[in-house]
mmCIF file of C-alpha atoms in Angstrom:
data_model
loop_
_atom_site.group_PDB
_atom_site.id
_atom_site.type_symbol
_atom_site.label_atom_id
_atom_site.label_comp_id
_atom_site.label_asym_id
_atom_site.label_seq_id
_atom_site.Cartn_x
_atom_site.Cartn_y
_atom_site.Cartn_z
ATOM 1 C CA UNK A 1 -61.018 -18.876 88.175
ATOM 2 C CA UNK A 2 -57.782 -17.000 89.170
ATOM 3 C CA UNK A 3 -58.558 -13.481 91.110
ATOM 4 C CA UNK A 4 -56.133 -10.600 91.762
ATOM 5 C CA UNK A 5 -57.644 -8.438 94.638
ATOM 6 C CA UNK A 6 -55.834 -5.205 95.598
ATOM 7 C CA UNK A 7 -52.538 -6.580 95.228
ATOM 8 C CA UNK A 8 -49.481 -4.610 96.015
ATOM 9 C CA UNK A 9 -46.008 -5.129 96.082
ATOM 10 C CA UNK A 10 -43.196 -3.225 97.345
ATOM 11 C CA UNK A 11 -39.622 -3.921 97.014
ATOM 12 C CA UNK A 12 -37.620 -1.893 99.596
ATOM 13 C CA UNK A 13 -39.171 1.809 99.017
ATOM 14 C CA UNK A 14 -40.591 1.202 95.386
ATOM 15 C CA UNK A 15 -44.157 -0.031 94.634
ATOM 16 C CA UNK A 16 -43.980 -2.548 92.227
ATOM 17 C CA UNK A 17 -47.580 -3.377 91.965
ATOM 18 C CA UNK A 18 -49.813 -0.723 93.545
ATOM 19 C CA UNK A 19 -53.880 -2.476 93.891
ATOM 20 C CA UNK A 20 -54.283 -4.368 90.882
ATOM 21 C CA UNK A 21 -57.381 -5.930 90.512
ATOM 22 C CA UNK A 22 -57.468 -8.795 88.092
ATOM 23 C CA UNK A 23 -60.066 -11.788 87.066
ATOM 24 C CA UNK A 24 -58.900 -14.759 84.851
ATOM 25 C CA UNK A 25 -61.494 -17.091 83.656
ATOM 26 C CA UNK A 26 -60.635 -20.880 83.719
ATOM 27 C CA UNK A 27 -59.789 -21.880 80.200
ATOM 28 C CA UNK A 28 -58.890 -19.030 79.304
ATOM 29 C CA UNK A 29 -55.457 -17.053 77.840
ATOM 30 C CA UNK A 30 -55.017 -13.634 79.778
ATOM 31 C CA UNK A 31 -51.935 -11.405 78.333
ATOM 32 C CA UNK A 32 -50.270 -9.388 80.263
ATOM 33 C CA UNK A 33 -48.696 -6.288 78.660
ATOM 34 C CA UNK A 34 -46.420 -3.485 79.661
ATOM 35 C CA UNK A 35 -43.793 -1.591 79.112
ATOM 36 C CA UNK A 36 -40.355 -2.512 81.040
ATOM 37 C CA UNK A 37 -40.896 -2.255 84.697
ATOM 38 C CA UNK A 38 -44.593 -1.859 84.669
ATOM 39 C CA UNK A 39 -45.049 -4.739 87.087
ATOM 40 C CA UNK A 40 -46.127 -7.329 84.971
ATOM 41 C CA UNK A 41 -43.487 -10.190 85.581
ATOM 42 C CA UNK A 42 -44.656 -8.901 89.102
ATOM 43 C CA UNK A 43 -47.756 -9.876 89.359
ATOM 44 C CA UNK A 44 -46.841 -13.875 87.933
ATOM 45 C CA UNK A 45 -44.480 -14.029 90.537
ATOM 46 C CA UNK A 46 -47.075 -13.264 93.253
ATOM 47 C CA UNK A 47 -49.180 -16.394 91.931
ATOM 48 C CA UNK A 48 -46.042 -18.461 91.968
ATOM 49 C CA UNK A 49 -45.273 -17.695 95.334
ATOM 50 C CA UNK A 50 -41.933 -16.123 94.714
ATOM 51 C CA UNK A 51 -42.791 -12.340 96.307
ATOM 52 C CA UNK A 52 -44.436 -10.877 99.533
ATOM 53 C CA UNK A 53 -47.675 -8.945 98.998
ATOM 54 C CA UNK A 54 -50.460 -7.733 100.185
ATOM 55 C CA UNK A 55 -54.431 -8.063 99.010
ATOM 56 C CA UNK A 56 -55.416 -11.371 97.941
ATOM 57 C CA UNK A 57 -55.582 -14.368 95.356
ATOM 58 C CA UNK A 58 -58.373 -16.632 95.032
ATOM 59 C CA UNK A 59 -57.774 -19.599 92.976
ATOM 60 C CA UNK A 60 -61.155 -21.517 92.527
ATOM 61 C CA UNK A 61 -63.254 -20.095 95.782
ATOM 62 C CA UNK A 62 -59.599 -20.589 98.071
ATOM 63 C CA UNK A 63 -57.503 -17.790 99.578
ATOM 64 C CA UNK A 64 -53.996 -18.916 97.389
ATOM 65 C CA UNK A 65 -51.994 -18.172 100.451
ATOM 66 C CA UNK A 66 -54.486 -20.970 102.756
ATOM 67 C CA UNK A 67 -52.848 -23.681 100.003
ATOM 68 C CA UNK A 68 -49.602 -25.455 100.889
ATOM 69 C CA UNK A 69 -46.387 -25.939 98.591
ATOM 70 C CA UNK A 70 -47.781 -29.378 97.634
ATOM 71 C CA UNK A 71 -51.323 -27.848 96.984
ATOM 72 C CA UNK A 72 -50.199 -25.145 94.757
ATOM 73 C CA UNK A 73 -47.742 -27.266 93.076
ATOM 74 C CA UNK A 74 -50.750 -29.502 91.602
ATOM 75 C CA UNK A 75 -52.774 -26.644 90.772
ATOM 76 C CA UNK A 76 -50.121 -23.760 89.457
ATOM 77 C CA UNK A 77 -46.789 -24.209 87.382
ATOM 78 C CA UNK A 78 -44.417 -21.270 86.408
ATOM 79 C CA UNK A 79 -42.273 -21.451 83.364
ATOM 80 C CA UNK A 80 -39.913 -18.384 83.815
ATOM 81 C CA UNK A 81 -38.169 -16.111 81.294
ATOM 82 C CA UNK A 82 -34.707 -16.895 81.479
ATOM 83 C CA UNK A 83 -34.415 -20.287 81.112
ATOM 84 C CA UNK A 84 -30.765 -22.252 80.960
ATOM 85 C CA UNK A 85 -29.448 -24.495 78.474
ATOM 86 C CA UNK A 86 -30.073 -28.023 79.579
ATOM 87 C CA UNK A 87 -27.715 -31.240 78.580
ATOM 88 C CA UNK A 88 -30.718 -33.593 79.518
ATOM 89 C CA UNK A 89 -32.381 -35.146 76.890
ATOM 90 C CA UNK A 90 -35.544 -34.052 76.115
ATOM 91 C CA UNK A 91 -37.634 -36.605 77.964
ATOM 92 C CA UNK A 92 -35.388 -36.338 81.270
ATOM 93 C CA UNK A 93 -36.055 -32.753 81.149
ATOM 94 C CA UNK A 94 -39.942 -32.993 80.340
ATOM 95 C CA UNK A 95 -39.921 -35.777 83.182
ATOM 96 C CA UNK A 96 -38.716 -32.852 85.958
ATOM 97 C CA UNK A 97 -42.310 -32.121 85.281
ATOM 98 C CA UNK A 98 -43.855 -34.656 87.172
ATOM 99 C CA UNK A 99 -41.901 -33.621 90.768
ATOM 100 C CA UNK A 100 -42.829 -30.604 91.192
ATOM 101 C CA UNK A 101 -45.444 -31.850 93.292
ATOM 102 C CA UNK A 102 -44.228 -35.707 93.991
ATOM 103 C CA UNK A 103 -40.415 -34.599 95.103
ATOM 104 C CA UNK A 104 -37.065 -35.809 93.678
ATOM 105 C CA UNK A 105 -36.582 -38.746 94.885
ATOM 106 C CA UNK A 106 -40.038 -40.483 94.056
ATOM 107 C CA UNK A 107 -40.278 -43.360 91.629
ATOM 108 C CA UNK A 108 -42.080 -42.839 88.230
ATOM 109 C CA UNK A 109 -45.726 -44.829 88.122
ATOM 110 C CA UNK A 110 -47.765 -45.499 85.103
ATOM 111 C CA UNK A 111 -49.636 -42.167 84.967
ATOM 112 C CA UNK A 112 -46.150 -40.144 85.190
ATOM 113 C CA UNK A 113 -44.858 -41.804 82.491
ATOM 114 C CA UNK A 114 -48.032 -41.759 80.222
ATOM 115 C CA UNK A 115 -47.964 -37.724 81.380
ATOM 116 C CA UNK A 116 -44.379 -37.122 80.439
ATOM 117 C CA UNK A 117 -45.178 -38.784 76.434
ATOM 118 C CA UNK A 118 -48.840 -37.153 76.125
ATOM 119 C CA UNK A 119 -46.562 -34.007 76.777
ATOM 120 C CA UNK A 120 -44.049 -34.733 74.539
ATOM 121 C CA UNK A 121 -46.522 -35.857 71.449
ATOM 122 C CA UNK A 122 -48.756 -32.756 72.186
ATOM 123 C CA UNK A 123 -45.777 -30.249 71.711
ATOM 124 C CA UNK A 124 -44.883 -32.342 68.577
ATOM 125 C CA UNK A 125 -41.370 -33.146 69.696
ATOM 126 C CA UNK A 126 -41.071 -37.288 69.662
ATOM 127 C CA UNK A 127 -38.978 -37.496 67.005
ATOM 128 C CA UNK A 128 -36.176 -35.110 69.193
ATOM 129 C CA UNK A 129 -37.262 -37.039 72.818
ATOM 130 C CA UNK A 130 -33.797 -38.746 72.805
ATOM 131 C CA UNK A 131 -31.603 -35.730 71.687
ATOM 132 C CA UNK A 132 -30.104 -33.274 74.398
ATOM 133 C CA UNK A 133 -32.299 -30.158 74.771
ATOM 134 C CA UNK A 134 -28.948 -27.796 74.165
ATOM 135 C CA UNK A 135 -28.908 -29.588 70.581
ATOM 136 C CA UNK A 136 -32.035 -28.075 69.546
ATOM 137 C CA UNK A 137 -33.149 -25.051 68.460
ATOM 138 C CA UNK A 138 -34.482 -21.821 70.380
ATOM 139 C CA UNK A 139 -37.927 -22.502 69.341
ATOM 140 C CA UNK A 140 -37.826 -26.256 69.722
ATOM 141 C CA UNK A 141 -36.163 -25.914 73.322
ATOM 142 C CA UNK A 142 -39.202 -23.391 74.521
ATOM 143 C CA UNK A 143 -41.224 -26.147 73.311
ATOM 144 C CA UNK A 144 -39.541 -28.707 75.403
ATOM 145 C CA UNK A 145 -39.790 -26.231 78.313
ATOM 146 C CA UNK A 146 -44.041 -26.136 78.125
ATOM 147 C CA UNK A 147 -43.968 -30.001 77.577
ATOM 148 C CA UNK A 148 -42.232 -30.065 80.885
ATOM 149 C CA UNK A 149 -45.031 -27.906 82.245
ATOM 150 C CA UNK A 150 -47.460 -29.135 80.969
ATOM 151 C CA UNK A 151 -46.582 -32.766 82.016
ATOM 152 C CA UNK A 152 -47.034 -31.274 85.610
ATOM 153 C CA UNK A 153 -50.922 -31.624 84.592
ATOM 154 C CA UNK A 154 -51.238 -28.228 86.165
ATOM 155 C CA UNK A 155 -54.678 -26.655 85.538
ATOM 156 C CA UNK A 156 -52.916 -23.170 85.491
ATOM 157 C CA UNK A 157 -49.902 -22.191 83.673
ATOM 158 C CA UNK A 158 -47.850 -19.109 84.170
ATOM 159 C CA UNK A 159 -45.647 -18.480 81.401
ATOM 160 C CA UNK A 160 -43.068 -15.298 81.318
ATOM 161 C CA UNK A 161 -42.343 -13.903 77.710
ATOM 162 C CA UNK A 162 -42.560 -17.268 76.460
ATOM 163 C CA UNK A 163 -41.776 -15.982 72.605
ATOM 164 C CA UNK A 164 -38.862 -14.017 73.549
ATOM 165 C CA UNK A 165 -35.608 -14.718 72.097
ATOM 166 C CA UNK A 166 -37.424 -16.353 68.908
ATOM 167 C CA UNK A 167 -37.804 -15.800 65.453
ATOM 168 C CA UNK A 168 -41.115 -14.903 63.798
ATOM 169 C CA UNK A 169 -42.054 -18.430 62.770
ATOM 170 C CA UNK A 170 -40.940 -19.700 66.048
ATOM 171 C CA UNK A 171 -42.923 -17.421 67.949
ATOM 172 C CA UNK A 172 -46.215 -17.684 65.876
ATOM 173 C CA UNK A 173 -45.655 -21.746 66.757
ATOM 174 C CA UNK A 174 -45.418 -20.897 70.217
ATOM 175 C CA UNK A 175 -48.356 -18.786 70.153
ATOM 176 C CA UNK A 176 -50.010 -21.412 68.599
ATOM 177 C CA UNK A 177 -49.662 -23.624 71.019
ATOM 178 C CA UNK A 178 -50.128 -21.722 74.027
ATOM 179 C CA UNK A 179 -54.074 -21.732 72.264
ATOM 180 C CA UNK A 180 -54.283 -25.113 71.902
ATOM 181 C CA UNK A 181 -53.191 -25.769 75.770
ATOM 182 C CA UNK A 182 -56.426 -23.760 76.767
ATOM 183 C CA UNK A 183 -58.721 -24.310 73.673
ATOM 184 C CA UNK A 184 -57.940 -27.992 73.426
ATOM 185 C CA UNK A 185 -56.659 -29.020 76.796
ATOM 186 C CA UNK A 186 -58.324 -26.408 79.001
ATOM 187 C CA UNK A 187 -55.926 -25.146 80.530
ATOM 188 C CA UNK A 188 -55.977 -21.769 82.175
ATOM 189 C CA UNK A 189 -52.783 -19.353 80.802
ATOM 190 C CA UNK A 190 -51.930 -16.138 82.407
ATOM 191 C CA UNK A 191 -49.171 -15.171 80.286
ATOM 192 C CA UNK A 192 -46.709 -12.113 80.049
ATOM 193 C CA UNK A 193 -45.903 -10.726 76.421
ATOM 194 C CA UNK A 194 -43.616 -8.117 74.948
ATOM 195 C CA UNK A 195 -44.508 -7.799 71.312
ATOM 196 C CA UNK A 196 -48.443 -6.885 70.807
ATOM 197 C CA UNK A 197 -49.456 -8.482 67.858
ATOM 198 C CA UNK A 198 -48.053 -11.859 69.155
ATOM 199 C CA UNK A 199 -50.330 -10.946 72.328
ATOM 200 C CA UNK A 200 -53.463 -10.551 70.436
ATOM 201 C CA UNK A 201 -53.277 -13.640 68.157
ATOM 202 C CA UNK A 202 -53.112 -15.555 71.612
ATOM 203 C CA UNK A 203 -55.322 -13.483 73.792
ATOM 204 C CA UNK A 204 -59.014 -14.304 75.013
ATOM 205 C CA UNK A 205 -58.213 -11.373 77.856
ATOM 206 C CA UNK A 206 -55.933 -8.135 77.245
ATOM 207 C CA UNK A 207 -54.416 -6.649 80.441
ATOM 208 C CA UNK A 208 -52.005 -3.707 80.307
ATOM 209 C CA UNK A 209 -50.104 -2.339 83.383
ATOM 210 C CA UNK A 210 -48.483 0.986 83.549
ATOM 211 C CA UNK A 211 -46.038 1.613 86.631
ATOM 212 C CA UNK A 212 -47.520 -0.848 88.874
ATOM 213 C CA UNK A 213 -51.481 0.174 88.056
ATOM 214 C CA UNK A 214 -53.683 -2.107 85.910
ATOM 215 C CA UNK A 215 -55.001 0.496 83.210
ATOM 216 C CA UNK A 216 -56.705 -1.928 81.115
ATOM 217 C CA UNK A 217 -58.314 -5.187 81.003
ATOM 218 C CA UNK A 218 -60.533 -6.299 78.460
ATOM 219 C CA UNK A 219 -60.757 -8.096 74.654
ATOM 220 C CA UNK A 220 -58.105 -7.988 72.316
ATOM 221 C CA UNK A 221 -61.173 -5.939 70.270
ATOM 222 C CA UNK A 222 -61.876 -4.019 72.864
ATOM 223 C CA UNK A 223 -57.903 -3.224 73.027
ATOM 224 C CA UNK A 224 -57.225 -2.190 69.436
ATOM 225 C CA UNK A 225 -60.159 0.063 69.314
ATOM 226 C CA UNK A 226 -58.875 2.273 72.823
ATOM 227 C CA UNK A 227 -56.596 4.416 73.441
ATOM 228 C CA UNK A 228 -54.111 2.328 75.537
ATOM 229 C CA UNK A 229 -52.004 1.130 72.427
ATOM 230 C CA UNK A 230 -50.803 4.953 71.865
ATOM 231 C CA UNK A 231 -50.670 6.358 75.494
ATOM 232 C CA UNK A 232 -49.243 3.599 77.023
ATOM 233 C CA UNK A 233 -47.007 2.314 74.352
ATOM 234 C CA UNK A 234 -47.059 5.029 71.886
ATOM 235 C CA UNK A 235 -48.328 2.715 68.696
ATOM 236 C CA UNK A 236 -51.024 2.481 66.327
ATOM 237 C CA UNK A 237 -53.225 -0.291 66.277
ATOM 238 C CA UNK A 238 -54.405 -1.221 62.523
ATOM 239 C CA UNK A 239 -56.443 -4.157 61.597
ATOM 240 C CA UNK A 240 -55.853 -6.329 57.816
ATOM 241 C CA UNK A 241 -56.584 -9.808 57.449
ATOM 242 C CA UNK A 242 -58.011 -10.895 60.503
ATOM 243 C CA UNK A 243 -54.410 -9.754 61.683
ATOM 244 C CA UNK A 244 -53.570 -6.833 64.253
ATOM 245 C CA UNK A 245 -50.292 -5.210 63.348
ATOM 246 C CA UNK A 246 -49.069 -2.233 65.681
ATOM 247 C CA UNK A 247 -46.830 0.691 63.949
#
């Protein structure tokens, strides 16, 4: 369990985040959502340790700030937005994984190694292990990007706008998979989206921040049938095929 407690953030005189209150269950996929500004990328970068704030995170019964680097690093792993091209191959890249909690300069064992393929053959990308990752394509390089996280063997995973930048059919794949890391692997996903019908194929949780305030948090159901989707975003929610689509 991941919990937000009255968290704020300021940067110089602006509030960022202003006492947002937040519970992610462990297995789970929470979305966040929000117009440009709204604090989402915020609030990941609180959990990742990469902002001051005030309030608190517990992350299973602990205070998250009581944890050390090497404690968080085994339990939390951030894949940001902006990612840069990479001439590694795709197995030296997936294998930075592994020291984000061991260091640099330690020696791969066994278990890192067995980590680093199980990654690699869940995200369905043996067959490209030896290429360089700047050789593939935008949806196969996000893929290479949550092998390398997910090699970590992280229980949590904060991902920011992981579909951005893709096509349709390479952000339904990613979508996909970000369910089977929590469906299939457990893993807990607390995950920042821009387009909302990519958030709600992907979502167990739905929550929506507006200028630093949570304003929302519950089922993608529970979502579609409010009136958050027009106030906050100014769309219409309308369900067909076990789809939502947003107009």
């Amino acid at each position: 369990m991941l919990e937000f407690k009255d968290i704020k953030v300021r940067l110089g005189k602006a509030v960022i985040l202003n006492g947002a209150c937040l519970s992610v269950k462990e297995g789970s996929v929470c979305v966040l959502l929000g117009r440009n500004g709204s604090g989402k990328s915020t609030l990941l970068d609180t959990v990742a340790g990469l902002v001051p704030y005030s309030g608190s995170i517990i992350l299973d019964g602990q205070p998250l700030s009581s944890l050390s680097t090497g404690e968080r690093a085994k339990k939390i792993v951030y894949l940001p937005q902006k990612l840069s091209d990479s001439s590694l191959k795709v197995t030296d890249l997936v294998k930075l994984g592994r020291f984000a909690e061991k260091g640099l300069l330690s020696s791969m064992s066994e278990n890192d190694i067995e980590a680093v393929e199980s990654a690699i053959r869940t995200m369905e990308l043996k067959s490209k292990a030896h290429l360089p990752v700047s050789s593939l394509s935008g949806g196969e390089r996000q893929r290479v990007y949550i092998a390398m996280v997910l090699a970590s063997g992280a229980p949590y995973l904060l991902l920011d706008e992981p579909t951005t930048y893709l096509d349709i059919d390479a952000a339904r794949s990613i979508c996909s998979t970000i369910g089977t890391l929590s469906k299939e692997l457990g893993k807990t996903v607390l995950t920042v989206f821009h387009d909302l019908s990519s958030a709600m194929s992907v979502a167990d949780k739905i929550c929506v921040l507006d200028s630093g305030i949570i304003v929302f948090e519950g089922t993608p159901d529970e979502f579609a049938d409010s009136d958050v989707p027009q106030k906050v975003f100014g769309a219409v929610c309308t369900k067909y095929g076990g789809r939502y689509y947003f107009s």
